Amino acid sequence: MASTNTTPSFTFVLFGATGDLSLRKVLPALYRAHRSDQLCDDGYIVAVARKSMDSADYHAWAREQVRPHLDMERIDEDDWERFLNRITYVALDLTRQDDFTQLRDALDGKPAARVFYLATGPALFEPVCKGLAAAGLHDGGRIVLEKPLGHDLRSSREINDTVGEIFSEQQIYRIDHYLGKEAVQNLQALRFGNALFEPLWRREWIENIQITIAEELGVEGRGDFYDQTGALRDMVQNHLLQLLAIVAMEPPHSMAADPVRDEKLRVLRSLKPIAIDEVNQLVVRGQYQSGLSGGASVPAYAREPGVAAESRTETFVALKAEINNWRWAGVPFFLRTGKRLAERVAEIVINFRPVPYALMGEASLRAGANRLVIRLQPNESMRLYCLAKQPGEGMQLQSVHLDLAFDQFFKAGSMDAYERLLLDVIHGRLALFVRRDEQEQAWRWVEPIMTGWADSARMPKLYSAGTWGPAASSALLAQHGTCWLEEEN
C-alpha cells in the first residue's frame, strides 16, 4: 500500500547524472524515498549527462556505481529494479541549446511538474537555464542549485542574475544539505516547542556557543576544485553560517518558508563585521600536514594531486563571531571546520552560564557544567549536561547527562538529509532552502576575511593530519576563558 505521504506526480530531471554528487547523494536519496513509498507511482527520473549511452546502459551503470552508496542489506532486488524503471537516460551536450529539443522529446507525456536538479559545476548553470528556456521547459518548473554559488559576492550575484532571468525566486531551490538534517529540525522543535529552553536562549543565560563541522577525510581526489575554493568558501559561507542563523534566530510568526528565512536573514545582517585589520586576531587559517588519519599515513595537503606545491589554500578555519542584537550582545559564537581532523563530527554546543554563587561547591561554577550538545553527525542526537549529587555522604556534585538518540527513541528511521530536501522540492516546500538575500549577506560577511588573507603574506598555520587543527584555534578560545568541547573532556 502506498504511503499517505507520497508526492504528487513529478518529473525529476537530473543534470550531471554520471557525476560524483549524483551517484553518492542524489540517486541514493531518491532510491530511499522510493523504497519508503514516498514517491508516487507517477513519478519519473530523467538522467542527463554528456556520455553517449541509452537507458539500459545507464541502469547498468547505476547498478555498479550507485548501489555501493546504499545500505546493501536493505536492497530488495525487485524494488531496486522498479526504481531503475523510473529512470530514462538522455545524452546531451549542455552547452548546445539545440540539444535541449531531445530533452523536450524525452519529457513529452511525462508529468508537467518538473524539478531540474543541477548536479553540475556553476559554469553550466547559465547554458542549462538558457537551454531549458529555449526549449520551453522552464515554465512552472523548479530548479535546484548546488553550492558553490560563486567564489565571492560579485560572482554569486552574477549566477543568481543569470538563473533569475529564467526562473523566479519562488522557483529556485538553493540546497544546503545541513538544513535537512534531523537534528537541525529538532533544534527548532526544542526551542519553539518547549517552554523550558526559549526563556534561557539569550545572553543572560548562555556564555558561548560552539559550532563544529570536522572531517577526517582530505580532498579525496578533488584537489583541483578544492585548491580554488578552500574551507572558508566551501563550509563557512554556507553550512556554518546557516547553522549559526538557525541557532540564533528569533521565533518566526509561522514555520512557512519566508517567515523562517526572514528571521535567518536578520541574524546574518546582525553579525558584527570583521574588519580587515581584525582578521588575524579573530580568524585562524590552517592547512594540514602529513600525519596519521584513521590509522593510516596520509600526505600533506600541498602534496595532494591537483594542489599547487606552494598553495596557501586553507583546509581549516576557526573564528569568533558576534551578533549585534538585543538577544545575543556579548555572546561569542565560535565556528570551526576542517579536513583531516581527529574525527568526523558535526555538532552545536550551547554552554550555559554557571550559577552565580558556589552554594554547592566549586563544581557548580565550572564552565560547561550546564551544557546542551546537539550532534548532527555521524549519529544525530541531543545531550543535556547538568550537575547532580553523588550518592553517599556530603554534597559532592558530578556531571550527568540526559540523552536523546533519535534512532533509539523513535521507531521510524531517521530520514537522510538529501532525501528530505529532494522530497521538499517535489512537494514545493521552500523553508529548508536558502534565499538569495541570505546567501548574498553571508558572502558580504566573509569577504573581508578573504580580502585580509589575500592582502597578507602569511601562510596558513600548519597542523598534523589526525589532530584537531592548529594550536592557534585553542588559543582563540582561551582568550575568552573557554576551550573546545573535546579539550575539556
Coordinates of C-alpha atoms in Angstrom, one line a residue:
M1 CA 0.0 0.0 0.0
A2 CA 1.3 3.4 -0.9
S3 CA 2.1 5.8 1.9
T4 CA -0.3 8.7 2.6
N5 CA 2.8 11.0 2.4
T6 CA 3.5 10.2 -1.2
T7 CA 4.5 13.0 -3.6
P8 CA 2.3 14.4 -6.3
S9 CA 3.1 13.4 -9.9
F10 CA 6.5 14.7 -11.0
T11 CA 9.4 14.5 -13.4
F12 CA 12.8 14.9 -11.8
V13 CA 15.5 15.9 -14.3
L14 CA 19.0 15.2 -13.0
F15 CA 21.7 17.1 -14.9
G16 CA 25.2 15.7 -14.3
A17 CA 23.7 12.3 -13.8
T18 CA 27.0 10.4 -14.1
G19 CA 28.9 12.7 -11.7
D20 CA 30.1 12.1 -8.2
L21 CA 27.3 14.0 -6.5
S22 CA 24.6 12.1 -8.4
L23 CA 26.0 8.7 -7.6
R24 CA 26.9 9.4 -3.9
K25 CA 23.9 11.6 -2.8
V26 CA 21.1 12.4 -5.2
L27 CA 20.3 8.9 -6.7
P28 CA 20.7 7.1 -3.3
A29 CA 18.3 9.7 -1.7
L30 CA 15.8 9.2 -4.5
Y31 CA 16.0 5.4 -4.1
R32 CA 15.5 5.7 -0.3
A33 CA 12.4 7.8 -0.9
H34 CA 11.2 5.2 -3.4
R35 CA 11.9 2.4 -1.0
S36 CA 9.9 4.0 1.7
D37 CA 6.9 4.6 -0.6
Q38 CA 7.4 8.4 -0.5
L39 CA 7.4 8.7 -4.4
C40 CA 4.2 8.3 -6.2
D41 CA 3.8 5.7 -9.0
D42 CA 3.5 8.6 -11.5
G43 CA 7.0 9.9 -10.7
Y44 CA 9.8 9.8 -13.2
I45 CA 13.5 10.5 -13.3
V46 CA 15.3 11.7 -16.4
A47 CA 19.0 11.4 -16.1
V48 CA 21.0 13.8 -18.3
A49 CA 24.7 13.7 -19.0
R50 CA 27.1 14.0 -21.9
K51 CA 28.2 10.4 -22.1
S52 CA 26.7 8.5 -25.0
M53 CA 24.6 5.6 -23.8
D54 CA 21.0 4.6 -23.6
S55 CA 18.7 3.9 -20.6
A56 CA 19.7 0.3 -20.3
D57 CA 23.4 1.3 -20.2
Y58 CA 22.6 3.8 -17.5
H59 CA 20.7 1.3 -15.5
A60 CA 23.8 -1.0 -15.6
W61 CA 26.0 1.9 -14.6
A62 CA 23.7 2.7 -11.6
R63 CA 23.8 -1.0 -10.5
E64 CA 27.6 -0.8 -10.4
Q65 CA 28.2 2.8 -9.2
V66 CA 25.2 3.8 -7.0
R67 CA 24.5 0.6 -5.1
P68 CA 27.8 0.8 -3.1
H69 CA 26.4 4.0 -1.6
L70 CA 23.3 2.3 -0.3
D71 CA 22.6 0.0 2.7
M72 CA 23.2 -3.2 0.8
E73 CA 21.4 -5.4 3.2
R74 CA 18.2 -3.4 2.8
I75 CA 18.0 -3.6 -1.0
D76 CA 15.2 -5.7 -2.3
E77 CA 16.1 -6.7 -5.9
D78 CA 12.6 -6.3 -7.3
D79 CA 12.2 -2.9 -5.6
W80 CA 15.6 -1.8 -7.0
E81 CA 14.6 -2.8 -10.5
R82 CA 11.3 -0.9 -10.1
F83 CA 13.3 2.1 -9.1
L84 CA 15.6 1.8 -12.2
N85 CA 12.5 1.6 -14.4
R86 CA 11.6 5.1 -13.3
I87 CA 14.8 6.3 -14.9
T88 CA 15.2 7.4 -18.6
Y89 CA 18.6 8.5 -19.8
V90 CA 19.2 11.3 -22.2
A91 CA 22.7 12.1 -23.6
L92 CA 23.1 15.9 -24.0
D93 CA 25.8 18.4 -24.6
L94 CA 24.6 21.0 -22.1
T95 CA 26.4 23.8 -23.9
R96 CA 24.3 23.3 -27.1
Q97 CA 20.9 24.8 -26.9
D98 CA 19.7 22.8 -29.9
D99 CA 20.3 19.6 -27.9
F100 CA 17.6 20.5 -25.5
T101 CA 15.0 19.5 -28.0
Q102 CA 16.0 15.9 -27.3
L103 CA 15.2 16.6 -23.6
R104 CA 11.8 18.1 -24.6
D105 CA 11.0 15.0 -26.6
A106 CA 12.0 12.8 -23.6
L107 CA 9.7 14.7 -21.3
D108 CA 6.8 14.5 -23.6
G109 CA 3.9 12.7 -22.0
K110 CA 5.5 12.8 -18.5
P111 CA 4.1 15.0 -15.7
A112 CA 4.5 18.7 -16.2
A113 CA 5.5 19.3 -12.5
R114 CA 9.2 19.3 -13.2
V115 CA 12.3 19.5 -11.0
F116 CA 15.6 20.4 -12.6
Y117 CA 18.5 19.4 -10.4
L118 CA 21.8 20.9 -11.5
A119 CA 24.4 18.5 -10.1
T120 CA 27.0 20.3 -12.2
G121 CA 29.6 22.9 -11.9
P122 CA 28.4 26.6 -11.7
A123 CA 29.8 27.2 -15.2
L124 CA 27.0 25.1 -16.7
F125 CA 24.2 26.9 -14.8
E126 CA 23.8 29.6 -17.5
P127 CA 23.7 27.3 -20.5
V128 CA 21.3 24.8 -18.8
C129 CA 18.9 27.6 -17.9
K130 CA 19.0 29.1 -21.4
G131 CA 18.6 25.7 -23.0
L132 CA 15.6 25.0 -20.8
A133 CA 14.1 28.3 -21.8
A134 CA 14.8 27.9 -25.5
A135 CA 13.0 24.5 -25.4
G136 CA 10.1 26.0 -23.4
L137 CA 10.6 23.7 -20.5
H138 CA 11.1 26.2 -17.7
D139 CA 7.6 27.5 -17.1
G140 CA 6.3 26.2 -13.8
G141 CA 9.4 24.2 -13.1
R142 CA 11.7 24.2 -10.0
I143 CA 15.4 24.4 -10.3
V144 CA 17.8 23.1 -7.6
L145 CA 21.3 24.7 -7.4
E146 CA 24.2 23.1 -5.6
K147 CA 27.0 25.0 -4.0
P148 CA 29.4 26.6 -4.6
L149 CA 27.3 29.5 -6.0
G150 CA 30.2 31.7 -6.9
H151 CA 33.5 32.4 -5.2
D152 CA 32.6 35.9 -3.9
L153 CA 29.7 38.3 -3.7
R154 CA 30.1 39.5 -7.2
S155 CA 30.2 36.1 -8.9
S156 CA 27.3 34.9 -6.7
R157 CA 25.2 37.8 -7.9
E158 CA 26.1 37.1 -11.5
I159 CA 25.0 33.5 -11.1
N160 CA 21.8 34.5 -9.4
D161 CA 21.1 37.1 -12.0
T162 CA 21.6 34.6 -14.8
V163 CA 19.3 32.0 -13.2
G164 CA 16.8 34.7 -12.2
E165 CA 16.4 35.8 -15.8
I166 CA 14.7 32.4 -16.5
F167 CA 13.3 31.3 -13.1
S168 CA 11.6 33.4 -10.4
E169 CA 12.9 33.3 -6.8
Q170 CA 10.0 31.1 -5.8
Q171 CA 11.2 28.5 -8.4
I172 CA 14.8 28.5 -7.2
Y173 CA 15.9 26.0 -4.5
R174 CA 19.5 26.6 -3.3
I175 CA 20.4 23.5 -1.4
D176 CA 22.4 23.3 1.8
H177 CA 22.1 19.7 3.0
Y178 CA 22.9 20.6 6.6
L179 CA 19.4 22.3 6.8
G180 CA 17.9 18.9 6.0
K181 CA 19.4 17.1 9.0
E182 CA 17.1 15.7 11.6
A183 CA 18.9 17.3 14.5
V184 CA 18.7 20.8 12.9
Q185 CA 14.9 20.4 12.6
N186 CA 14.8 19.2 16.2
L187 CA 16.8 22.3 17.3
Q188 CA 13.8 24.4 16.1
A189 CA 11.4 22.0 17.8
L190 CA 13.4 22.2 21.0
R191 CA 13.4 26.0 21.1
F192 CA 10.0 26.8 19.8
G193 CA 8.0 23.8 21.1
N194 CA 9.2 23.7 24.7
A195 CA 8.7 26.3 27.4
L196 CA 11.9 25.1 29.1
F197 CA 14.5 26.4 26.7
E198 CA 13.3 29.5 25.0
P199 CA 13.5 31.7 28.1
L200 CA 17.1 30.6 28.5
W201 CA 18.1 31.1 24.9
R202 CA 19.7 34.5 25.3
R203 CA 22.8 36.4 26.6
E204 CA 21.7 36.4 30.2
W205 CA 22.0 32.6 30.4
I206 CA 24.4 31.5 27.6
E207 CA 28.1 32.0 28.0
N208 CA 29.2 30.9 24.5
I209 CA 28.2 28.8 21.5
Q210 CA 30.4 26.5 19.5
I211 CA 29.6 25.1 16.1
T212 CA 31.9 22.5 14.6
I213 CA 31.9 20.6 11.3
A214 CA 35.0 18.4 11.3
E215 CA 36.0 15.9 8.6
E216 CA 38.5 13.0 8.8
L217 CA 38.9 12.9 5.0
G218 CA 41.2 15.1 2.9
V219 CA 40.4 16.4 -0.5
E220 CA 39.8 12.9 -1.9
G221 CA 40.9 13.5 -5.5
R222 CA 39.2 16.9 -5.7
G223 CA 42.4 18.9 -5.3
D224 CA 41.8 20.9 -8.5
F225 CA 38.5 22.1 -7.2
Y226 CA 39.4 22.5 -3.5
D227 CA 42.6 24.5 -4.2
Q228 CA 40.4 27.1 -5.8
T229 CA 37.9 27.1 -3.0
G230 CA 39.2 26.4 0.5
A231 CA 37.4 25.8 3.7
L232 CA 36.0 29.4 4.1
R233 CA 34.1 29.3 0.9
D234 CA 33.3 25.6 1.0
M235 CA 32.0 25.4 4.6
V236 CA 31.8 28.7 6.5
Q237 CA 30.0 30.9 4.0
N238 CA 27.2 28.4 3.7
H239 CA 26.9 25.5 6.2
L240 CA 28.3 27.1 9.3
L241 CA 26.6 30.5 8.9
Q242 CA 23.3 28.8 8.2
L243 CA 23.6 26.7 11.4
L244 CA 24.5 29.9 13.3
A245 CA 21.4 31.7 11.9
I246 CA 19.1 28.8 12.9
V247 CA 20.6 28.7 16.5
A248 CA 20.3 32.5 16.9
M249 CA 17.1 33.4 15.0
E250 CA 14.1 34.9 16.7
P251 CA 10.8 32.8 16.7
P252 CA 9.2 33.3 13.3
H253 CA 5.4 34.1 13.2
S254 CA 5.0 30.8 11.4
M255 CA 7.1 27.9 10.1
A256 CA 6.3 28.8 6.5
A257 CA 9.3 29.4 4.2
D258 CA 9.6 33.2 4.1
P259 CA 9.0 33.9 7.9
V260 CA 11.7 31.4 8.7
R261 CA 14.1 32.8 6.1
D262 CA 13.3 36.4 7.2
E263 CA 14.5 35.6 10.7
K264 CA 17.7 33.9 9.5
L265 CA 18.4 36.9 7.3
R266 CA 18.0 39.2 10.3
V267 CA 20.7 37.2 12.2
L268 CA 23.1 37.4 9.2
R269 CA 22.6 41.1 8.9
S270 CA 23.2 41.5 12.7
L271 CA 26.6 39.8 12.5
K272 CA 29.3 42.1 13.7
P273 CA 31.6 42.8 10.7
I274 CA 35.1 41.6 10.9
A275 CA 37.4 44.4 9.8
I276 CA 40.3 43.5 7.6
D277 CA 42.8 44.5 10.3
E278 CA 41.0 42.2 12.7
V279 CA 41.2 39.1 10.6
N280 CA 44.5 37.8 12.2
Q281 CA 43.0 38.2 15.7
L282 CA 39.6 36.7 15.1
V283 CA 40.2 34.1 12.4
V284 CA 42.5 31.1 12.3
R285 CA 43.5 29.8 9.0
G286 CA 45.2 26.3 8.9
Q287 CA 46.4 23.7 6.4
Y288 CA 47.1 20.1 7.2
Q289 CA 50.5 18.5 7.0
S290 CA 51.2 14.8 6.7
G291 CA 50.3 12.6 9.6
L292 CA 48.1 9.7 10.7
S293 CA 44.4 9.8 9.8
G294 CA 42.2 6.8 10.5
G295 CA 45.3 4.7 11.4
A296 CA 46.9 5.3 8.0
S297 CA 49.7 7.7 6.9
V298 CA 48.4 10.5 4.7
P299 CA 50.2 13.2 2.7
A300 CA 50.3 16.9 3.4
Y301 CA 47.6 19.0 1.6
A302 CA 50.3 20.6 -0.6
R303 CA 51.3 17.0 -1.8
E304 CA 47.7 16.1 -2.8
P305 CA 47.1 15.6 -6.5
G306 CA 45.9 18.8 -8.2
V307 CA 47.1 21.0 -5.4
A308 CA 49.8 23.7 -6.0
A309 CA 53.0 22.9 -4.2
E310 CA 53.1 26.3 -2.5
S311 CA 49.4 26.6 -2.0
R312 CA 48.1 28.9 0.7
T313 CA 44.6 27.5 0.5
E314 CA 43.1 26.8 3.9
T315 CA 41.9 23.4 4.9
F316 CA 40.9 24.6 8.4
V317 CA 39.1 27.7 9.7
A318 CA 38.2 28.7 13.3
L319 CA 36.7 32.1 14.0
K320 CA 34.9 34.1 16.6
A321 CA 31.7 35.8 15.5
E322 CA 29.4 38.2 17.4
I323 CA 25.8 39.1 16.8
N324 CA 24.9 42.8 17.5
N325 CA 21.3 42.5 18.7
W326 CA 19.5 42.5 22.0
R327 CA 19.3 38.8 22.5
W328 CA 22.9 37.9 21.8
A329 CA 25.1 41.0 22.5
G330 CA 28.3 39.9 24.1
V331 CA 27.9 36.2 23.5
P332 CA 30.8 34.8 21.4
F333 CA 30.0 32.3 18.7
F334 CA 33.0 30.1 17.8
L335 CA 32.8 28.4 14.4
R336 CA 35.2 25.7 13.3
T337 CA 35.7 23.5 10.3
G338 CA 38.5 21.5 8.8
K339 CA 39.7 18.5 6.8
R340 CA 42.0 15.7 8.1
L341 CA 40.9 16.4 11.7
A342 CA 40.8 13.8 14.6
E343 CA 37.3 12.6 13.8
R344 CA 34.2 13.2 11.7
V345 CA 31.7 15.1 13.7
A346 CA 29.3 18.0 13.3
E347 CA 27.8 19.5 16.5
I348 CA 26.4 22.6 18.1
V349 CA 27.5 23.2 21.7
I350 CA 25.4 25.6 23.9
N351 CA 27.4 26.4 27.0
F352 CA 25.1 27.9 29.7
R353 CA 26.5 30.3 32.3
P354 CA 27.4 28.8 35.6
V355 CA 25.4 29.6 38.7
P356 CA 26.3 33.0 40.3
Y357 CA 27.3 31.6 43.7
A358 CA 29.1 28.4 44.8
L359 CA 26.4 27.3 47.1
M360 CA 27.2 23.6 46.5
G361 CA 30.9 23.8 45.9
E362 CA 33.2 24.9 43.1
A363 CA 31.9 22.3 40.7
S364 CA 28.8 24.4 40.2
L365 CA 30.9 27.3 39.0
R366 CA 32.8 25.3 36.4
A367 CA 32.4 26.4 32.8
G368 CA 30.3 23.9 30.9
A369 CA 28.6 22.4 34.0
N370 CA 25.3 23.1 32.2
R371 CA 25.5 22.4 28.5
L372 CA 23.4 21.2 25.6
V373 CA 25.2 19.3 22.8
I374 CA 23.3 18.8 19.5
R375 CA 25.1 16.2 17.4
L376 CA 24.4 16.4 13.7
Q377 CA 26.7 13.7 12.5
P378 CA 27.7 10.9 12.5
N379 CA 24.7 10.0 14.8
E380 CA 22.1 12.6 15.3
S381 CA 21.4 13.2 19.0
M382 CA 20.9 15.7 21.8
R383 CA 22.6 15.5 25.1
L384 CA 21.8 17.8 28.1
Y385 CA 24.6 18.1 30.7
C386 CA 23.8 19.1 34.3
L387 CA 25.1 18.6 37.8
A388 CA 23.7 16.0 40.3
K389 CA 24.7 14.9 43.8
Q390 CA 26.9 11.8 44.0
P391 CA 25.4 9.0 46.2
G392 CA 26.8 9.0 49.7
E393 CA 27.7 11.4 52.4
G394 CA 28.3 15.1 51.8
M395 CA 27.3 17.3 48.9
Q396 CA 29.6 16.2 46.1
L397 CA 28.5 17.2 42.6
Q398 CA 29.1 15.2 39.5
S399 CA 28.3 15.9 35.8
V400 CA 25.5 13.8 34.4
H401 CA 23.6 13.9 31.1
L402 CA 20.2 13.2 29.6
D403 CA 20.3 11.7 26.2
L404 CA 18.0 11.7 23.2
A405 CA 19.4 9.5 20.5
F406 CA 16.8 9.8 17.7
D407 CA 17.5 6.4 16.2
Q408 CA 16.8 4.7 19.5
F409 CA 13.9 6.7 20.7
F410 CA 11.9 6.9 17.5
K411 CA 10.9 3.6 15.9
A412 CA 10.8 5.2 12.5
G413 CA 14.3 5.5 11.0
S414 CA 15.8 9.0 10.6
M415 CA 15.4 10.4 7.1
D416 CA 18.6 11.2 5.2
A417 CA 19.1 15.0 4.7
Y418 CA 19.2 14.8 0.9
E419 CA 16.1 12.6 0.9
R420 CA 14.2 15.1 3.0
L421 CA 15.3 18.1 0.8
L422 CA 14.5 16.3 -2.5
L423 CA 11.1 15.5 -1.3
D424 CA 10.6 19.1 -0.2
V425 CA 11.5 20.2 -3.7
I426 CA 9.0 17.8 -5.3
H427 CA 6.3 19.0 -2.8
G428 CA 7.2 22.6 -3.5
R429 CA 8.3 23.5 0.1
L430 CA 11.0 26.2 0.3
A431 CA 11.6 26.6 4.0
L432 CA 14.8 24.5 4.1
F433 CA 16.4 26.2 1.2
V434 CA 18.5 29.3 1.1
R435 CA 17.0 32.5 -0.3
R436 CA 19.1 34.8 -2.4
D437 CA 19.3 37.6 0.1
E438 CA 20.5 35.2 2.8
Q439 CA 23.2 33.8 0.5
E440 CA 24.5 37.3 -0.5
Q441 CA 24.5 38.5 3.1
A442 CA 26.7 35.6 4.0
W443 CA 29.1 36.4 1.2
R444 CA 29.1 40.0 2.3
W445 CA 30.2 39.0 5.8
V446 CA 33.1 36.6 4.8
E447 CA 34.5 38.9 2.1
P448 CA 36.7 41.0 4.5
I449 CA 38.2 37.7 5.7
M450 CA 39.1 36.7 2.1
T451 CA 40.5 40.2 1.5
G452 CA 42.6 40.1 4.6
W453 CA 44.1 36.8 3.7
A454 CA 44.7 37.9 0.1
D455 CA 46.5 41.1 1.3
S456 CA 48.7 39.1 3.8
A457 CA 51.9 37.3 3.0
R458 CA 51.2 34.9 5.9
M459 CA 50.9 31.2 5.2
P460 CA 48.2 29.2 6.9
K461 CA 49.2 27.7 10.2
L462 CA 50.2 24.1 9.8
Y463 CA 48.6 21.2 11.7
S464 CA 49.3 17.5 11.6
A465 CA 46.6 15.3 9.9
G466 CA 44.6 13.4 12.5
T467 CA 44.7 16.3 15.1
W468 CA 42.1 19.0 15.9
G469 CA 43.9 21.7 13.9
P470 CA 46.5 24.3 14.7
A471 CA 47.2 25.4 18.3
A472 CA 46.0 28.9 17.4
S473 CA 42.5 27.5 17.3
S474 CA 42.7 26.6 21.0
A475 CA 44.3 29.9 21.8
L476 CA 41.4 31.8 20.2
L477 CA 39.0 30.3 22.8
A478 CA 41.5 30.5 25.6
Q479 CA 41.4 34.3 25.2
H480 CA 37.8 34.1 26.3
G481 CA 38.4 31.7 29.2
T482 CA 37.0 28.7 27.4
C483 CA 38.0 25.7 25.3
W484 CA 36.7 23.4 22.6
L485 CA 34.5 20.6 23.9
E486 CA 37.0 17.8 23.2
E487 CA 39.8 19.7 25.0
E488 CA 37.7 19.8 28.2
N489 CA 36.9 16.1 28.0

